[in-house]
Coordinates of C-alpha atoms in Angstrom, one line a residue:
Chain A
M1 CA -139.8 -67.7 79.4
K2 CA -138.9 -71.3 80.1
K3 CA -137.1 -71.6 76.8
R4 CA -134.9 -68.6 77.6
R5 CA -134.0 -70.1 80.9
N6 CA -133.0 -73.4 79.3
I7 CA -130.8 -71.6 76.9
R8 CA -129.2 -69.7 79.8
L9 CA -128.6 -72.9 81.7
L10 CA -127.1 -74.5 78.6
L11 CA -124.8 -71.5 78.1
H12 CA -123.8 -71.6 81.7
A13 CA -123.0 -75.3 81.6
K14 CA -120.9 -74.8 78.5
L15 CA -119.0 -71.9 80.0
Q16 CA -118.3 -73.9 83.1
S17 CA -116.9 -76.8 81.2
F18 CA -114.9 -74.4 79.2
S19 CA -113.5 -72.8 82.3
K20 CA -112.6 -76.1 83.8
L21 CA -110.8 -77.0 80.7
K22 CA -108.8 -73.8 80.4
N23 CA -108.7 -73.3 84.2
F24 CA -110.3 -69.9 83.8
R25 CA -113.2 -68.8 85.9
G26 CA -113.7 -65.1 87.0
Y27 CA -112.3 -65.8 90.4
K28 CA -111.6 -69.4 91.2
K29 CA -113.3 -71.3 94.0
G30 CA -111.4 -71.1 97.2
E31 CA -109.4 -68.2 95.8
W32 CA -109.0 -65.2 98.1
T33 CA -108.9 -62.5 95.3
G34 CA -112.5 -61.6 96.0
F35 CA -111.8 -61.2 99.7
Y36 CA -109.2 -58.5 99.1
F37 CA -112.0 -56.4 97.7
V38 CA -114.1 -56.9 100.7
L39 CA -111.3 -56.5 103.2
P40 CA -111.2 -52.7 103.7
S41 CA -115.0 -52.6 104.2
F42 CA -114.9 -55.6 106.5
L43 CA -112.1 -54.1 108.7
G44 CA -114.3 -51.0 109.1
V45 CA -117.3 -53.2 110.0
I46 CA -115.3 -55.1 112.6
I47 CA -113.8 -51.9 114.2
F48 CA -117.0 -49.8 114.1
M49 CA -119.7 -52.3 114.6
L50 CA -118.8 -55.9 115.6
L51 CA -116.2 -55.2 118.3
P52 CA -118.2 -52.5 120.0
F53 CA -121.3 -54.6 119.9
C54 CA -119.4 -57.4 121.6
D55 CA -118.5 -54.9 124.2
V56 CA -122.1 -54.0 124.6
L57 CA -123.0 -57.7 125.0
R58 CA -120.3 -58.0 127.7
R59 CA -121.6 -54.9 129.5
S60 CA -125.2 -56.2 129.5
F61 CA -124.0 -58.7 132.1
L62 CA -122.2 -56.2 134.2
G63 CA -123.6 -54.0 137.0
A64 CA -123.9 -50.3 136.2
V65 CA -121.9 -48.9 139.1
S66 CA -119.9 -51.8 140.4
G67 CA -118.9 -53.1 136.9
T68 CA -118.9 -56.7 138.3
W69 CA -120.6 -59.7 136.8
V70 CA -124.3 -59.7 137.7
G71 CA -125.6 -62.3 135.2
L72 CA -129.1 -61.8 133.9
E73 CA -129.9 -59.1 136.5
N74 CA -129.9 -56.3 133.9
Y75 CA -132.4 -58.2 131.8
R76 CA -134.6 -58.8 134.8
T77 CA -134.5 -55.0 135.6
I78 CA -135.6 -53.9 132.2
F79 CA -138.4 -56.4 132.0
D80 CA -139.7 -55.1 135.3
N81 CA -139.2 -51.5 134.1
T82 CA -142.6 -49.9 133.4
A83 CA -141.2 -47.5 130.9
F84 CA -139.7 -50.5 129.0
R85 CA -143.0 -52.4 129.1
L86 CA -144.9 -49.3 127.9
A87 CA -142.4 -48.6 125.1
A88 CA -142.2 -52.3 124.0
G89 CA -146.0 -52.6 124.1
N90 CA -146.5 -49.4 122.1
T91 CA -143.9 -50.4 119.5
L92 CA -145.5 -53.8 119.1
R93 CA -149.0 -52.2 118.8
F94 CA -147.6 -49.7 116.3
E95 CA -146.2 -52.5 114.1
M96 CA -149.4 -54.5 114.4
V97 CA -151.5 -51.6 113.2
C98 CA -149.4 -49.8 110.6
I99 CA -147.8 -52.8 108.8
P100 CA -151.1 -54.4 107.7
L101 CA -152.6 -51.0 107.0
L102 CA -149.6 -50.0 104.8
L103 CA -149.5 -53.3 103.0
L104 CA -153.2 -53.2 102.2
I105 CA -153.3 -49.6 101.0
S106 CA -150.1 -50.0 98.9
L107 CA -151.3 -53.2 97.4
L108 CA -154.6 -51.6 96.4
V109 CA -152.8 -48.6 94.8
A110 CA -150.3 -50.9 93.0
L111 CA -153.2 -53.0 91.6
V112 CA -154.9 -49.9 90.2
L113 CA -151.6 -48.4 88.9
D114 CA -150.7 -51.8 87.3
D115 CA -153.8 -51.4 85.1
K116 CA -151.8 -49.3 82.7
L117 CA -153.3 -45.9 83.4
K118 CA -152.1 -43.0 81.4
C119 CA -150.8 -41.3 84.4
T120 CA -149.2 -44.3 86.2
Q121 CA -145.7 -42.8 86.2
L122 CA -146.9 -39.4 87.4
L123 CA -148.9 -40.9 90.3
K124 CA -146.1 -43.2 91.2
S125 CA -143.8 -40.2 91.4
C126 CA -146.3 -38.4 93.6
F127 CA -146.4 -41.3 96.0
L128 CA -142.6 -41.5 96.2
V129 CA -142.1 -37.8 96.8
P130 CA -142.5 -38.1 100.6
M131 CA -139.3 -40.2 100.7
A132 CA -137.4 -37.2 99.5
I133 CA -139.0 -34.6 101.9
P134 CA -136.7 -34.1 104.9
V135 CA -138.6 -34.9 108.1
A136 CA -137.3 -31.6 109.5
S137 CA -139.0 -29.5 106.9
I138 CA -142.5 -31.0 107.6
V139 CA -142.4 -30.4 111.3
L140 CA -144.0 -27.0 110.8
L141 CA -146.8 -28.5 108.7
W142 CA -147.4 -31.2 111.3
R143 CA -147.7 -28.5 113.9
A144 CA -150.1 -26.4 111.8
L145 CA -152.1 -29.5 111.0
F146 CA -152.5 -31.1 114.4
H147 CA -152.4 -28.1 116.8
E148 CA -155.5 -27.6 118.9
R149 CA -156.4 -24.7 116.6
G150 CA -154.8 -26.3 113.6
M151 CA -156.1 -27.1 110.2
F152 CA -157.5 -30.5 111.2
S153 CA -159.4 -29.1 114.1
G154 CA -160.6 -26.4 111.7
F155 CA -161.9 -29.0 109.3
L156 CA -163.7 -30.8 112.1
H157 CA -165.2 -27.5 113.3
F158 CA -166.5 -27.1 109.8
L159 CA -168.3 -30.4 110.4
N160 CA -169.4 -29.2 113.8
L161 CA -167.2 -31.6 115.6
P162 CA -165.0 -30.5 118.6
G163 CA -161.2 -30.1 118.0
E164 CA -158.5 -31.2 120.4
D165 CA -154.8 -30.7 121.0
W166 CA -154.2 -33.9 118.9
M167 CA -150.6 -34.5 119.8
N168 CA -151.5 -34.8 123.5
T169 CA -154.3 -37.3 123.2
P170 CA -154.3 -41.0 122.4
W171 CA -154.8 -39.8 118.8
A172 CA -151.1 -39.0 118.7
F173 CA -150.6 -42.7 118.1
W174 CA -152.7 -42.5 115.0
I175 CA -151.0 -39.4 113.7
L176 CA -147.8 -41.4 113.9
V177 CA -149.4 -44.2 112.0
F178 CA -150.5 -41.7 109.4
S179 CA -147.0 -40.3 109.1
Y180 CA -145.6 -43.7 108.6
V181 CA -148.1 -44.6 105.9
W182 CA -147.6 -41.3 104.2
K183 CA -143.9 -41.7 104.1
N184 CA -143.7 -45.3 103.0
L185 CA -146.7 -45.7 100.6
G186 CA -144.6 -45.1 97.5
Y187 CA -141.8 -47.4 98.6
D188 CA -144.3 -50.3 99.1
V189 CA -146.2 -49.5 95.9
V190 CA -143.0 -49.8 93.9
L191 CA -142.2 -53.1 95.6
W192 CA -145.8 -54.5 94.9
M193 CA -145.6 -53.4 91.3
A194 CA -142.3 -55.2 90.8
G195 CA -144.0 -58.3 92.3
L196 CA -147.0 -57.9 90.0
A197 CA -144.7 -57.4 87.0
G198 CA -143.1 -60.7 87.8
I199 CA -146.3 -62.7 87.3
P200 CA -146.2 -64.2 83.8
A201 CA -148.9 -62.8 81.6
N202 CA -149.6 -66.2 80.0
L203 CA -151.1 -67.4 83.3
Y204 CA -153.8 -64.8 83.0
E205 CA -154.3 -65.6 79.3
A206 CA -154.7 -69.3 80.0
A207 CA -157.2 -68.5 82.8
Q208 CA -159.2 -66.2 80.6
V209 CA -159.4 -68.9 77.9
D210 CA -160.8 -71.2 80.6
G211 CA -163.4 -68.5 81.3
A212 CA -162.2 -67.2 84.6
G213 CA -163.5 -63.8 85.7
K214 CA -161.5 -60.8 87.0
W215 CA -162.0 -61.8 90.6
Q216 CA -161.1 -65.4 90.1
C217 CA -157.9 -64.3 88.4
F218 CA -157.1 -62.1 91.3
W219 CA -157.8 -64.8 94.0
H220 CA -156.2 -67.7 92.2
I221 CA -153.3 -66.1 90.2
T222 CA -152.4 -62.7 91.5
L223 CA -152.6 -63.3 95.3
P224 CA -150.8 -66.7 95.4
N225 CA -148.0 -65.3 93.1
L226 CA -147.5 -62.3 95.3
L227 CA -146.9 -64.4 98.4
P228 CA -143.1 -64.5 98.1
S229 CA -143.2 -60.7 97.7
L230 CA -145.5 -60.4 100.7
F231 CA -142.8 -61.8 103.0
T232 CA -140.0 -59.5 101.9
I233 CA -142.2 -56.4 101.7
T234 CA -143.5 -57.1 105.2
V235 CA -140.0 -57.3 106.6
L236 CA -138.7 -54.3 104.7
S237 CA -141.7 -52.3 105.9
I238 CA -141.0 -53.3 109.5
L239 CA -137.4 -52.1 109.1
N240 CA -138.6 -48.8 107.7
S241 CA -141.0 -48.5 110.6
F242 CA -138.1 -47.9 113.0
K243 CA -137.4 -44.7 111.2
V244 CA -140.8 -43.2 112.3
F245 CA -139.0 -42.1 115.4
R246 CA -137.7 -39.1 113.5
E247 CA -141.2 -37.8 113.0
A248 CA -142.2 -38.7 116.5
Y249 CA -139.2 -37.0 118.1
L250 CA -139.2 -33.9 116.0
V251 CA -142.8 -33.2 116.5
A252 CA -143.3 -34.2 120.1
G253 CA -139.8 -34.2 121.7
N254 CA -138.4 -36.6 124.3
Y255 CA -141.5 -37.2 126.3
P256 CA -144.5 -37.4 123.8
H257 CA -148.0 -38.5 124.7
E258 CA -147.7 -42.0 126.3
S259 CA -149.6 -43.6 123.4
M260 CA -146.6 -42.9 121.1
Y261 CA -143.8 -43.5 123.5
L262 CA -141.7 -45.9 121.5
L263 CA -138.6 -48.0 122.3
Q264 CA -136.6 -45.5 120.4
H265 CA -137.6 -42.7 122.9
L266 CA -136.7 -45.0 125.7
F267 CA -133.2 -45.7 124.3
N268 CA -132.8 -42.0 123.7
N269 CA -133.7 -41.1 127.3
W270 CA -131.5 -43.9 128.7
Y271 CA -128.7 -42.6 126.6
R272 CA -129.0 -39.1 128.1
D273 CA -129.0 -40.6 131.6
L274 CA -126.0 -42.8 130.5
S275 CA -127.8 -45.9 131.9
M276 CA -125.3 -48.2 130.2
D277 CA -126.6 -51.3 131.9
K278 CA -130.2 -51.0 130.9
M279 CA -129.2 -49.8 127.4
S280 CA -126.9 -52.7 126.7
A281 CA -129.4 -55.3 127.8
A282 CA -132.2 -53.7 125.8
A283 CA -129.9 -53.4 122.8
V284 CA -129.0 -57.1 123.0
I285 CA -132.7 -58.0 123.2
N286 CA -133.6 -55.8 120.3
A287 CA -130.8 -57.2 118.2
G288 CA -132.1 -60.7 119.0
V289 CA -135.6 -59.8 117.8
I290 CA -134.2 -58.3 114.6
F291 CA -132.0 -61.4 114.1
L292 CA -135.1 -63.5 114.1
L293 CA -136.8 -61.1 111.6
V294 CA -133.8 -61.4 109.3
L295 CA -133.9 -65.2 109.5
L296 CA -137.5 -64.9 108.4
L297 CA -136.5 -62.6 105.6
K298 CA -133.8 -65.0 104.4
R299 CA -136.2 -67.9 104.3
A300 CA -138.6 -65.7 102.3
W301 CA -135.8 -65.0 99.8
D302 CA -135.0 -68.6 99.5
F303 CA -138.6 -69.3 99.1
G304 CA -138.9 -66.8 96.3
E305 CA -136.0 -68.4 94.5
R306 CA -137.6 -71.8 94.3
Chain B
M1 CA -168.0 -44.5 86.4
K2 CA -166.4 -46.9 88.9
R3 CA -163.1 -46.3 87.2
K4 CA -163.5 -42.5 87.6
I5 CA -164.2 -42.9 91.3
I6 CA -161.1 -45.0 91.8
L7 CA -159.0 -42.5 89.8
F8 CA -160.4 -39.6 91.9
L9 CA -159.5 -41.4 95.1
L10 CA -156.0 -42.0 93.8
A11 CA -155.6 -38.5 92.7
F12 CA -156.7 -37.4 96.2
L13 CA -154.1 -39.7 97.8
A14 CA -151.4 -38.3 95.5
F15 CA -152.4 -34.8 96.5
V16 CA -152.1 -35.7 100.2
A17 CA -148.6 -37.1 99.4
V18 CA -147.3 -34.0 97.7
Y19 CA -149.2 -31.4 99.8
P20 CA -146.3 -30.8 102.2
I21 CA -144.3 -29.5 99.3
C22 CA -147.0 -27.0 98.3
F23 CA -147.4 -26.0 101.9
L24 CA -143.7 -25.2 102.2
F25 CA -143.3 -23.4 98.9
T26 CA -146.5 -21.3 99.5
G27 CA -145.4 -20.5 103.1
A28 CA -141.9 -19.4 101.9
L29 CA -143.4 -17.0 99.3
M30 CA -145.6 -15.3 101.9
G31 CA -144.8 -12.0 103.5
K32 CA -144.6 -11.7 107.3
G33 CA -148.1 -10.2 107.5
E34 CA -149.6 -13.1 105.5
W35 CA -148.0 -16.0 107.3
S36 CA -148.5 -14.6 110.7
Q37 CA -152.1 -14.1 110.0
S38 CA -152.5 -17.6 108.6
L39 CA -150.8 -19.1 111.6
A40 CA -152.3 -16.7 114.2
A41 CA -154.8 -19.1 115.5
M42 CA -151.9 -21.2 116.9
S43 CA -151.0 -18.6 119.4
G44 CA -154.4 -17.1 120.1
D45 CA -157.6 -18.9 121.2
S46 CA -160.0 -18.1 118.5
G47 CA -160.4 -19.3 114.9
Y48 CA -158.4 -22.0 113.2
V49 CA -155.3 -22.1 111.0
Q50 CA -156.3 -21.5 107.5
F51 CA -153.6 -21.9 104.9
P52 CA -154.2 -20.8 101.3
L53 CA -153.1 -23.0 98.5
L54 CA -151.3 -20.1 96.9
P55 CA -149.9 -17.0 98.5
L56 CA -152.1 -13.9 98.0
F57 CA -149.1 -11.5 98.0
P58 CA -146.1 -13.5 96.9
T59 CA -142.8 -12.1 97.9
L60 CA -139.2 -13.3 98.2
K61 CA -138.6 -11.5 101.4
S62 CA -138.3 -14.6 103.5
Y63 CA -135.6 -15.9 101.3
V64 CA -133.8 -12.6 101.3
E65 CA -133.8 -12.5 105.0
L66 CA -132.6 -16.1 105.4
L67 CA -129.9 -15.8 102.8
L68 CA -128.6 -12.3 103.7
D69 CA -129.3 -12.0 107.4
S70 CA -128.7 -15.4 108.9
P71 CA -125.2 -16.6 108.5
E72 CA -125.8 -19.6 110.7
F73 CA -128.0 -21.0 108.0
F74 CA -125.1 -21.3 105.7
V75 CA -123.0 -23.0 108.4
M76 CA -125.8 -25.6 108.9
F77 CA -126.3 -26.1 105.2
W78 CA -122.6 -26.6 104.7
N79 CA -122.6 -29.0 107.6
S80 CA -125.3 -31.0 105.9
V81 CA -123.4 -31.1 102.7
K82 CA -120.2 -32.1 104.4
L83 CA -121.9 -34.9 106.3
A84 CA -123.8 -36.3 103.4
G85 CA -121.0 -35.9 101.0
G86 CA -118.4 -37.4 103.3
I87 CA -120.6 -40.4 104.0
L88 CA -121.4 -41.1 100.4
F89 CA -117.8 -40.8 99.4
G90 CA -116.8 -43.3 102.1
Q91 CA -119.6 -45.6 101.1
F92 CA -118.4 -45.4 97.5
L93 CA -114.8 -46.0 98.5
F94 CA -115.3 -49.0 100.7
G95 CA -118.7 -50.2 99.6
V96 CA -118.2 -50.6 95.8
P97 CA -115.2 -53.0 96.0
A98 CA -116.8 -54.9 98.9
A99 CA -120.0 -55.4 96.8
W100 CA -117.9 -56.6 93.9
G101 CA -116.0 -59.0 96.0
F102 CA -119.1 -60.5 97.5
A103 CA -120.8 -60.8 94.1
K104 CA -117.9 -62.3 92.1
G105 CA -115.6 -63.7 94.6
H106 CA -115.6 -67.3 95.8
F107 CA -113.5 -67.0 98.9
P108 CA -114.2 -69.2 101.9
F109 CA -116.9 -68.0 104.4
R110 CA -118.3 -65.7 101.7
K111 CA -121.9 -66.6 102.5
G112 CA -121.5 -66.4 106.2
L113 CA -119.8 -63.0 106.0
F114 CA -122.5 -61.7 103.7
T115 CA -125.2 -62.8 106.2
V116 CA -123.4 -60.7 108.8
Y117 CA -123.6 -57.7 106.5
I118 CA -127.3 -58.3 106.0
L119 CA -127.8 -58.6 109.7
L120 CA -126.0 -55.3 110.4
M121 CA -127.9 -53.5 107.6
M122 CA -131.2 -54.4 109.4
M123 CA -130.2 -53.0 112.8
P124 CA -132.0 -49.8 113.6
F125 CA -129.9 -47.0 114.9
Q126 CA -131.0 -47.4 118.5
V127 CA -129.6 -50.9 118.8
L128 CA -126.2 -49.8 117.7
M129 CA -126.3 -46.4 119.5
L130 CA -124.4 -47.5 122.6
S131 CA -121.8 -49.4 120.6
D132 CA -121.3 -46.4 118.3
Y133 CA -120.9 -44.2 121.4
L134 CA -118.4 -46.5 122.9
I135 CA -116.2 -46.6 119.8
L136 CA -116.4 -42.9 119.1
D137 CA -115.5 -42.3 122.7
Q138 CA -112.5 -44.6 122.4
F139 CA -111.2 -42.8 119.3
H140 CA -112.0 -39.3 120.7
L141 CA -114.3 -38.7 117.8
L142 CA -117.4 -37.7 119.8
D143 CA -118.7 -34.3 118.7
T144 CA -116.9 -34.4 115.4
H145 CA -118.2 -34.7 111.8
L146 CA -115.5 -37.3 111.1
G147 CA -116.9 -39.6 113.7
I148 CA -120.4 -39.6 112.2
I149 CA -119.0 -39.9 108.7
L150 CA -116.9 -42.9 109.6
L151 CA -119.8 -44.7 111.4
S152 CA -122.0 -44.4 108.3
A153 CA -119.3 -44.9 105.7
F154 CA -119.2 -48.5 106.7
S155 CA -122.9 -49.0 106.6
T156 CA -123.6 -52.3 104.9
F157 CA -126.8 -51.3 103.2
P158 CA -125.2 -49.8 100.1
V159 CA -123.0 -52.9 99.8
F160 CA -126.1 -55.0 99.7
I161 CA -127.8 -52.9 97.0
M162 CA -124.7 -52.8 94.8
Y163 CA -124.2 -56.5 95.3
R164 CA -127.5 -57.2 93.7
F165 CA -126.5 -55.3 90.6
F166 CA -122.9 -56.7 90.4
D167 CA -124.4 -60.1 90.6
G168 CA -126.0 -59.6 87.2
V169 CA -122.7 -58.9 85.5
P170 CA -122.1 -62.0 83.3
D171 CA -119.2 -64.2 84.3
A172 CA -118.4 -64.7 80.7
L173 CA -117.3 -61.1 80.4
I174 CA -115.0 -61.5 83.3
D175 CA -113.6 -64.6 81.7
A176 CA -113.1 -62.8 78.5
A177 CA -111.3 -59.9 80.1
K178 CA -109.1 -62.4 82.0
L179 CA -108.3 -64.2 78.7
D180 CA -107.1 -60.9 77.4
G181 CA -104.7 -60.6 80.3
A182 CA -106.6 -58.2 82.6
S183 CA -105.7 -58.3 86.3
S184 CA -108.4 -58.7 89.0
L185 CA -108.1 -55.0 89.6
Q186 CA -108.5 -54.1 85.9
V187 CA -111.5 -56.4 85.6
F188 CA -113.1 -54.6 88.5
L189 CA -112.3 -51.1 87.2
Y190 CA -113.1 -51.7 83.5
V191 CA -115.8 -54.4 83.6
G192 CA -117.3 -54.3 87.0
I193 CA -117.7 -50.6 87.6
P194 CA -119.1 -49.6 84.2
L195 CA -121.6 -52.5 84.2
G196 CA -122.6 -52.1 87.8
S197 CA -122.9 -48.3 87.6
P198 CA -126.8 -48.3 87.8
G199 CA -126.4 -50.1 91.1
I200 CA -123.8 -47.6 92.4
I201 CA -126.1 -44.7 91.4
S202 CA -129.1 -46.4 93.0
A203 CA -127.2 -46.8 96.3
M204 CA -126.0 -43.2 96.2
V205 CA -129.5 -41.9 95.5
L206 CA -131.0 -43.9 98.3
G207 CA -128.1 -42.9 100.5
F208 CA -128.4 -39.2 99.8
L209 CA -132.1 -39.1 100.7
E210 CA -131.2 -41.0 103.9
Y211 CA -128.3 -38.9 105.0
W212 CA -129.6 -35.5 104.0
N213 CA -132.3 -36.3 106.4
M214 CA -130.0 -37.6 109.1
I215 CA -131.4 -36.9 112.6
E216 CA -130.5 -39.5 115.1
Q217 CA -126.7 -39.7 114.7
P218 CA -126.0 -35.9 114.8
M219 CA -128.5 -35.5 117.6
T220 CA -126.8 -38.2 119.7
F221 CA -123.2 -37.5 118.9
L222 CA -122.9 -33.8 118.2
K223 CA -123.0 -31.5 121.2
S224 CA -121.8 -28.3 119.6
K225 CA -124.6 -26.5 117.8
E226 CA -122.3 -25.1 115.3
L227 CA -121.7 -28.6 114.0
W228 CA -125.4 -29.4 113.5
P229 CA -126.8 -30.1 110.1
L230 CA -129.8 -28.4 108.7
S231 CA -132.1 -31.3 109.7
L232 CA -131.5 -30.5 113.4
Y233 CA -131.7 -26.8 113.0
L234 CA -135.1 -26.6 111.3
P235 CA -137.3 -28.0 114.1
N236 CA -135.8 -25.6 116.6
I237 CA -136.9 -22.4 114.8
S238 CA -139.7 -20.8 116.8
L239 CA -143.1 -19.9 115.4
E240 CA -142.2 -16.2 115.5
E241 CA -139.7 -16.8 112.8
A242 CA -141.9 -19.0 110.7
G243 CA -140.9 -17.1 107.6
A244 CA -137.2 -18.2 108.0
A245 CA -138.4 -21.7 108.9
F246 CA -140.4 -21.9 105.6
A247 CA -137.5 -20.6 103.5
A248 CA -135.0 -22.8 105.2
S249 CA -137.3 -25.8 104.8
V250 CA -137.5 -25.1 101.1
M251 CA -133.8 -24.8 100.9
A252 CA -133.3 -28.1 102.6
L253 CA -136.0 -29.6 100.3
I254 CA -134.5 -28.5 97.0
P255 CA -131.4 -30.7 96.9
A256 CA -133.4 -33.7 97.9
I257 CA -136.1 -33.1 95.3
F258 CA -133.4 -32.5 92.7
V259 CA -131.7 -35.8 93.4
F260 CA -135.1 -37.4 93.5
M261 CA -136.2 -36.1 90.1
A262 CA -132.8 -36.8 88.5
G263 CA -132.6 -40.3 90.0
Q264 CA -136.1 -41.6 90.2
D265 CA -135.5 -44.5 87.9
Y266 CA -132.5 -45.5 89.9
L267 CA -134.3 -45.0 93.2
E268 CA -137.0 -47.4 92.1
K269 CA -134.4 -49.9 90.9
G270 CA -132.7 -49.6 94.3
I271 CA -135.9 -50.2 96.2
V272 CA -136.8 -53.2 94.1
A273 CA -133.2 -54.6 94.4
A274 CA -133.5 -55.0 98.1
A275 CA -136.6 -57.1 97.8
I276 CA -136.7 -59.1 94.7
K277 CA -134.1 -61.6 93.7
E278 CA -133.7 -61.8 89.9

């Protein structure tokens, strides 16, 4: 492993000196050629994303009706808004529950699959399939499952337990968590398996020679080596968690049970009321939170590189 | 023994993961009598929904009704194709060169610009919803397919995925091509694209699964129902027409599953590319 890297470095150094000599180098430093390739896309990004977002930023300081400068008034309004607090609290709670749950389950599955089972590929495909199933097509199943007289209630009835109209109880939150884990399990398993594959086999061999058991190997080699992956997988999972709104919305509509009223519902409802002031302030705050998350992710990447 | 238990658990989990597909296919093969009996409990107050694993009396009636008697289905299906196809084409047209430029260029502010791209790729739809609305309103593109296609064509996520793959193209090859007198454009077309094609396919597979499933954008920006894609039409089918809902769901599922099966290797590569730096 190390030897190969050394050879690569050597090759690289040779190439560089060669390029300097001949003044050839893919695209030279400080040269704008590469930029022309980026330009069309960048123009689109400016027109369709950056400029409008600046406009949103500006609007977040303006009054809704008057259109005059109101400073931080809008921000104060949304923080006093009970719906915003409920939605932000729920979203936070959702993240705190489902991310650790998903990470743990997917890690366990990845560890088992990594053991070179005969059917690893088949099982991995099964876990990835939910990514391909359009949310809209499972709405019917969700209804049939969690209806008061649905399959889940029927199962509980079989165990002599009472059924409920699940989507209208605090259980709705857990159904959402379940949907999220169901949808993203395969994605995270693939990520964990890539992380596991990156751990050099000779580490395990050396440990086994020194008489380390399976658990010791796991605690002292596998886990520490997965740490860089953990950061990135966490952040990617959080980003995927925003998409759970699709399930929530399609199954329960604009005003679901309050245990699963997420920030996305709130945005949607504000959009229908055209509450520009509140929306823009909330968008700016959300963008800020995501910005922090991305910084974390970047640090994780740099960390992984070292 | 322990191994067997673990395997059994895994198999059970895998079954849960794929069950929705069985549910849809089974439902779509049932006749009206059968599915209405299975789902009867949802409209009455006795008994529970009991869904068989396989239909007792399989029939293609639901498909026939859907394909022959509901022209609106074709409109929706075609809308979905148009949206997903347009977006992927746009992403290919703008995203591939951009990814190449980021991976192999050395222009000033490259790193800063790329960070902006990463930031934008992470923003959930709701954060950009208002700005999207403002810009579409400005260009009078609200309630058009073109507006939605344009918004997503400049998505920065595929650029990021493809960047990871282009990054692996050896500089030596580019140098060699240049030595032979190739222009920058030729290098891109004859070295970059062929060697980066796994990345392009990965981005397209991920993109198709995403946009075939698009819900937020059309829901927010398309008012006219005749412009809606399949993904918005399906949830609005009432229980009385469950047969059509089953068949339509299967029809929506088939392209996605097809792309999934054909591109699973690329899908996995794409997922990994976003997370692990090589």
